[in-house]
Short mmCIF file of C-alpha atoms and ligand atoms in Angstrom, two decimals:
data_model
loop_
_atom_site.label_atom_id
_atom_site.label_comp_id
_atom_site.label_asym_id
_atom_site.label_seq_id
_atom_site.Cartn_x
_atom_site.Cartn_y
_atom_site.Cartn_z
CA MET D 6 102.62 112.43 109.05
CA VAL D 7 100.25 110.14 111.56
CA THR D 8 99.07 107.08 109.80
CA LEU D 9 96.92 106.23 112.98
CA ALA D 10 95.90 108.40 116.04
CA PHE D 11 94.00 107.41 119.23
CA ASN D 12 92.71 110.36 120.70
CA ASN D 13 91.51 110.28 124.36
CA VAL D 14 89.95 106.74 123.65
CA SER D 15 87.67 105.04 126.33
CA VAL D 16 85.67 101.78 126.06
CA ARG D 17 83.25 100.50 128.93
CA PHE D 18 82.06 97.35 129.09
CA GLY D 19 79.25 97.69 131.65
CA GLY D 20 81.00 98.15 134.95
CA LEU D 21 84.66 97.58 133.61
CA LEU D 22 86.47 100.33 131.89
CA ALA D 23 88.47 98.19 129.32
CA LEU D 24 90.46 101.50 128.04
CA SER D 25 90.81 104.64 129.85
CA ASP D 26 91.82 107.79 127.90
CA VAL D 27 94.31 106.09 125.74
CA SER D 28 95.95 108.40 123.41
CA PHE D 29 99.03 107.56 120.98
CA GLU D 30 99.96 107.98 117.54
CA VAL D 31 101.55 105.75 114.57
CA PRO D 32 103.64 107.62 112.84
CA GLU D 33 103.91 107.12 109.19
CA LYS D 34 106.46 104.05 108.47
CA GLN D 35 107.02 103.58 111.79
CA ILE D 36 106.58 100.41 113.58
CA VAL D 37 104.65 100.65 116.87
CA GLY D 38 104.05 98.06 119.53
CA LEU D 39 101.27 97.83 121.85
CA ILE D 40 102.06 95.85 124.92
CA GLY D 41 100.82 95.28 128.45
CA PRO D 42 99.87 92.18 130.79
CA ASN D 43 96.72 90.22 130.25
CA GLY D 44 93.62 91.75 130.22
CA ALA D 45 95.18 95.15 129.82
CA GLY D 46 93.04 96.10 126.77
CA LYS D 47 95.70 95.50 123.81
CA THR D 48 92.48 93.33 121.91
CA THR D 49 90.11 96.12 122.84
CA ALA D 50 92.43 98.85 121.44
CA PHE D 51 92.94 96.87 118.34
CA ASN D 52 89.32 96.25 117.91
CA VAL D 53 88.81 100.09 118.07
CA ALA D 54 91.26 100.71 115.46
CA CYS D 55 89.85 97.98 113.09
CA GLY D 56 86.59 99.74 113.49
CA PHE D 57 85.09 96.09 115.02
CA GLN D 58 84.58 98.29 118.18
CA LYS D 59 82.87 101.80 118.98
CA PRO D 60 84.69 103.72 121.60
CA THR D 61 82.70 104.85 124.40
CA SER D 62 84.54 108.32 124.14
CA GLY D 63 87.23 109.63 122.13
CA THR D 64 88.29 108.97 118.30
CA VAL D 65 90.30 107.02 116.29
CA ASP D 66 91.48 109.22 113.05
CA PHE D 67 93.50 108.03 110.20
CA PRO D 68 94.15 111.46 109.49
CA GLU D 69 94.78 110.67 105.63
CA LEU D 70 91.51 109.43 105.37
CA GLY D 71 89.52 112.16 107.28
CA ARG D 72 87.74 111.99 110.27
CA GLY D 73 84.93 110.24 111.67
CA ARG D 74 84.35 106.47 112.61
CA LEU D 75 85.30 104.22 109.63
CA LYS D 76 83.73 100.89 108.81
CA PRO D 77 86.00 97.83 108.54
CA SER D 78 85.00 97.58 104.76
CA GLN D 79 85.93 101.22 104.33
CA LEU D 80 89.19 100.61 106.31
CA ALA D 81 90.33 97.88 104.04
CA ARG D 82 89.85 100.06 100.60
CA ALA D 83 91.61 102.93 102.39
CA GLY D 84 94.77 100.78 102.61
CA VAL D 85 94.77 99.32 106.17
CA ALA D 86 95.08 95.48 106.63
CA ARG D 87 94.84 93.40 109.73
CA THR D 88 95.35 90.12 111.25
CA LEU D 89 93.48 88.53 114.38
CA GLN D 90 94.47 87.12 117.33
CA GLY D 91 93.44 83.79 115.71
CA VAL D 92 94.08 82.95 112.27
CA GLY D 93 90.64 83.29 110.31
CA LEU D 94 91.20 81.83 106.88
CA PHE D 95 88.98 80.53 104.50
CA SER D 96 88.61 76.69 105.05
CA HIS D 97 87.80 75.54 101.55
CA LEU D 98 90.02 77.44 99.49
CA SER D 99 93.55 76.44 99.39
CA VAL D 100 96.31 78.20 100.85
CA LEU D 101 97.29 80.13 97.83
CA GLU D 102 93.77 81.01 97.20
CA ASN D 103 93.58 82.49 100.53
CA VAL D 104 96.58 84.52 100.05
CA MET D 105 95.09 85.75 96.51
CA ALA D 106 91.94 86.66 98.30
CA GLY D 107 93.66 89.17 100.25
CA ALA D 108 94.00 91.28 96.74
CA GLN D 109 90.11 91.93 97.13
CA SER D 110 90.52 94.87 99.11
CA ARG D 111 93.54 96.83 97.39
CA PRO D 112 93.04 100.48 97.78
CA GLY D 113 91.66 102.56 94.68
CA GLY D 114 89.55 99.64 93.83
CA SER D 115 89.45 95.86 93.66
CA ALA D 116 91.78 93.70 91.72
CA TRP D 117 89.45 91.09 91.95
CA ARG D 118 86.58 93.30 90.46
CA ALA D 119 88.72 94.38 87.88
CA LEU D 120 89.43 90.86 87.11
CA VAL D 121 85.76 90.22 85.78
CA GLY D 122 84.74 90.76 82.23
CA LEU D 123 88.08 91.80 81.27
CA PRO D 124 89.98 90.23 78.29
CA SER D 125 93.46 90.33 80.07
CA VAL D 126 91.57 88.13 82.97
CA ALA D 127 93.85 85.01 82.65
CA ARG D 128 96.92 87.42 82.30
CA GLN D 129 95.79 89.21 85.60
CA GLU D 130 95.40 86.29 87.73
CA ARG D 131 98.27 84.62 86.50
CA HIS D 132 100.16 88.09 87.96
CA LEU D 133 98.22 87.78 91.17
CA ARG D 134 99.46 84.26 91.61
CA GLU D 135 102.87 85.09 91.33
CA GLU D 136 102.63 88.18 93.23
CA ALA D 137 100.93 85.56 96.02
CA LEU D 138 103.71 82.98 95.51
CA SER D 139 106.16 85.50 95.92
CA GLN D 140 104.71 86.62 99.22
CA MET D 141 104.51 83.12 100.14
CA ASP D 142 108.36 82.61 99.28
CA ARG D 143 108.98 85.70 101.56
CA LEU D 144 107.57 83.74 104.52
CA GLY D 145 108.97 80.70 103.61
CA ILE D 146 105.43 79.00 102.86
CA VAL D 147 105.21 78.09 99.26
CA GLU D 148 105.34 74.60 99.68
CA PHE D 149 101.92 74.96 101.54
CA ALA D 150 100.36 76.29 98.24
CA ARG D 151 97.80 73.47 97.35
CA SER D 152 96.98 72.74 101.15
CA LEU D 153 93.92 73.44 102.91
CA PRO D 154 94.02 75.35 106.04
CA GLY D 155 92.64 72.92 107.91
CA GLY D 156 95.91 70.69 106.96
CA ILE D 157 98.66 73.03 108.06
CA PRO D 158 100.58 73.73 111.17
CA TYR D 159 99.40 76.58 113.31
CA GLY D 160 102.70 78.60 112.69
CA VAL D 161 102.19 78.19 108.65
CA ALA D 162 98.69 79.26 109.13
CA LYS D 163 99.95 82.66 111.15
CA LYS D 164 101.93 83.19 108.19
CA VAL D 165 99.42 82.79 105.45
CA SER D 166 97.19 85.73 107.37
CA ILE D 167 100.07 87.64 107.01
CA ALA D 168 100.90 87.02 103.69
CA ARG D 169 97.06 87.58 102.50
CA ALA D 170 97.15 91.09 104.60
CA LEU D 171 99.85 92.15 102.53
CA MET D 172 98.47 91.21 98.96
CA SER D 173 96.37 94.19 99.98
CA GLN D 174 99.19 96.40 99.46
CA PRO D 175 98.28 98.27 102.98
CA ARG D 176 99.81 101.52 104.07
CA LEU D 177 99.08 100.39 107.91
CA LEU D 178 99.16 96.67 108.75
CA MET D 179 97.67 95.74 112.42
CA LEU D 180 98.57 92.71 114.01
CA ASP D 181 97.27 91.22 116.73
CA GLU D 182 99.62 88.84 118.78
CA PRO D 183 101.31 87.46 115.10
CA ALA D 184 104.14 85.83 117.66
CA SER D 185 101.64 83.89 119.77
CA GLY D 186 102.35 80.08 118.94
CA LEU D 187 105.53 80.20 117.14
CA ASP D 188 108.80 78.51 117.95
CA GLU D 189 112.50 80.22 117.96
CA ALA D 190 113.12 79.87 114.43
CA GLU D 191 109.57 81.31 113.31
CA LEU D 192 109.90 84.22 115.70
CA GLU D 193 113.11 84.98 113.84
CA VAL D 194 111.84 84.82 110.62
CA PHE D 195 108.73 87.02 111.73
CA GLU D 196 110.76 89.80 113.46
CA GLU D 197 112.83 90.20 110.00
CA LEU D 198 109.68 89.99 108.05
CA ILE D 199 107.99 92.78 110.01
CA VAL D 200 111.26 94.93 110.24
CA GLY D 201 111.29 94.92 106.58
CA LEU D 202 107.99 96.10 106.15
CA ARG D 203 108.64 99.33 107.29
CA ALA D 204 110.15 100.47 104.35
CA SER D 205 106.68 100.39 102.64
CA MET D 206 103.89 100.84 105.48
CA SER D 207 103.12 101.69 109.10
CA VAL D 208 102.71 98.67 111.48
CA LEU D 209 100.83 98.60 114.75
CA LEU D 210 101.93 95.33 116.34
CA VAL D 211 99.97 94.37 119.42
CA GLU D 212 101.85 91.98 121.25
CA HIS D 213 102.09 89.76 124.53
CA ASN D 214 105.66 88.56 123.97
CA MET D 215 107.68 91.98 125.28
CA ASP D 216 110.98 90.43 124.23
CA PHE D 217 109.81 89.95 120.66
CA VAL D 218 108.51 93.22 120.09
CA MET D 219 111.56 94.88 122.02
CA GLN D 220 114.14 93.86 119.03
CA LEU D 221 111.98 95.04 116.33
CA VAL D 222 109.78 98.42 117.11
CA ASP D 223 110.22 102.19 116.96
CA GLN D 224 107.95 102.91 119.82
CA LEU D 225 105.92 101.20 122.51
CA VAL D 226 103.07 101.80 124.18
CA VAL D 227 102.37 100.18 127.27
CA LEU D 228 98.83 99.64 128.62
CA ASN D 229 97.78 98.54 131.96
CA PHE D 230 94.53 98.01 133.51
CA GLY D 231 93.10 100.20 130.18
CA ARG D 232 95.42 103.07 130.96
CA VAL D 233 98.74 104.08 129.04
CA ILE D 234 101.12 103.77 131.87
CA ALA D 235 104.38 104.66 129.34
CA GLN D 236 105.43 105.29 125.82
CA GLY D 237 108.54 105.63 124.06
CA SER D 238 111.34 104.10 122.40
CA PRO D 239 112.15 100.64 123.66
CA ARG D 240 114.96 101.28 125.46
CA ASP D 241 113.35 103.92 127.68
CA ILE D 242 110.80 101.38 128.15
CA SER D 243 113.11 98.73 129.36
CA THR D 244 114.33 100.66 131.95
CA ASN D 245 110.75 102.58 133.07
CA ALA D 246 109.97 101.50 136.57
CA ASP D 247 106.27 101.54 136.28
CA VAL D 248 106.36 99.38 133.23
CA LEU D 249 108.81 96.61 135.02
CA ALA D 250 106.40 96.76 138.18
CA ALA D 251 103.08 96.37 135.90
CA TYR D 252 104.59 93.99 133.34
CA LEU D 253 106.68 91.74 134.96
CA GLY D 254 105.00 92.35 138.40
CA ILE D 255 108.33 93.45 140.15
CA ASP D 256 107.45 95.05 143.33
CA GLU D 257 109.46 98.42 144.18
N1 ATP R 12 83.00 92.16 124.68
C1 ATP R 12 83.76 92.30 125.98
N2 ATP R 12 82.71 92.51 127.01
C2 ATP R 12 82.81 92.47 128.54
N3 ATP R 12 84.26 92.65 128.96
C3 ATP R 12 85.30 92.88 127.76
C4 ATP R 12 85.03 92.40 126.44
N4 ATP R 12 86.14 92.32 125.62
C5 ATP R 12 87.30 92.33 126.50
N5 ATP R 12 86.85 92.80 127.92
C6 ATP R 12 87.39 92.53 129.22
O1 ATP R 12 88.06 93.86 128.76
C7 ATP R 12 89.23 93.77 129.50
C8 ATP R 12 90.52 93.90 128.48
O2 ATP R 12 90.40 93.08 127.48
P1 ATP R 12 91.46 92.87 125.98
O3 ATP R 12 90.95 91.55 125.74
O4 ATP R 12 91.19 93.94 125.30
O5 ATP R 12 92.76 92.73 126.90
P2 ATP R 12 94.20 91.94 126.24
O6 ATP R 12 95.28 93.04 126.51
O7 ATP R 12 94.04 91.82 124.89
O8 ATP R 12 94.52 90.70 127.23
P3 ATP R 12 95.22 89.24 126.25
O9 ATP R 12 96.60 89.28 126.48
O10 ATP R 12 94.59 88.19 127.37
O11 ATP R 12 94.93 89.29 124.74
C9 ATP R 12 89.62 92.67 130.05
O12 ATP R 12 89.29 92.84 131.83
C10 ATP R 12 88.08 91.78 129.35
O13 ATP R 12 87.75 90.80 130.05
MG1 MG R 13 94.32 90.08 123.48
#
């Protein structure tokens, strides 16, 4: 089963072809890494997948959800979660509340909405709180539960945005540069976390840090100047001459 498929997707910004005839698939419960040098088109591809950017031609399909372009809100309800290249937390909510808010876009109706007017509100809220704390515990950020996002380190904020995305119980999690701004120790925690997600969801990982993705993906798609120049297992990609030339700037 395929969770997400790009079919001949092109995106043009004026005279610039940011994506050119891009096709690839994210199979169910696999981690696919989308890599490429600066300006290769990774974020553009990510935005197309999220529904933020309309392709100039081609389609993005979520086969389980039917064909046709879906709005970001529809994708969220259908079990697609994402974190953006930045962090994007609600600045007036505590870290814990930010994570709990992720449950709002659970597939099959909002846990949040279900809270309203039910006699068991307190129990449900307690349950969500416990769930949020357990996600945060997995990421080692429980101690920041009461902090406001403005007062926490960048690496912690990135983890908060992942914990929030996981609260929506996604079938597909899309991450844009989750490793940026993290130190070595944090990278290891992230690596383990992302590998652990494969048991329950598909992951599309957009990443600049090639060493980081190599360790944890099932498949890699390599973009350069908007085109897919290679796709395959990390082992195949690591010896692919086109990739080495483009990505590492090595001339043959
Ligand atoms: N909204 C836009 N309008 C015009 N050009 C854009 C727009 N967004 C991206 N581009 C251009 O499209 C190309 C691909 O950009 P994109 O941000 O997708 O690359 P990227 O692989 O994510 O790069 P980075 O590694 O720096 O994040 C670049 O040349 C960029 O300048
Ligand atoms: Mg980018």
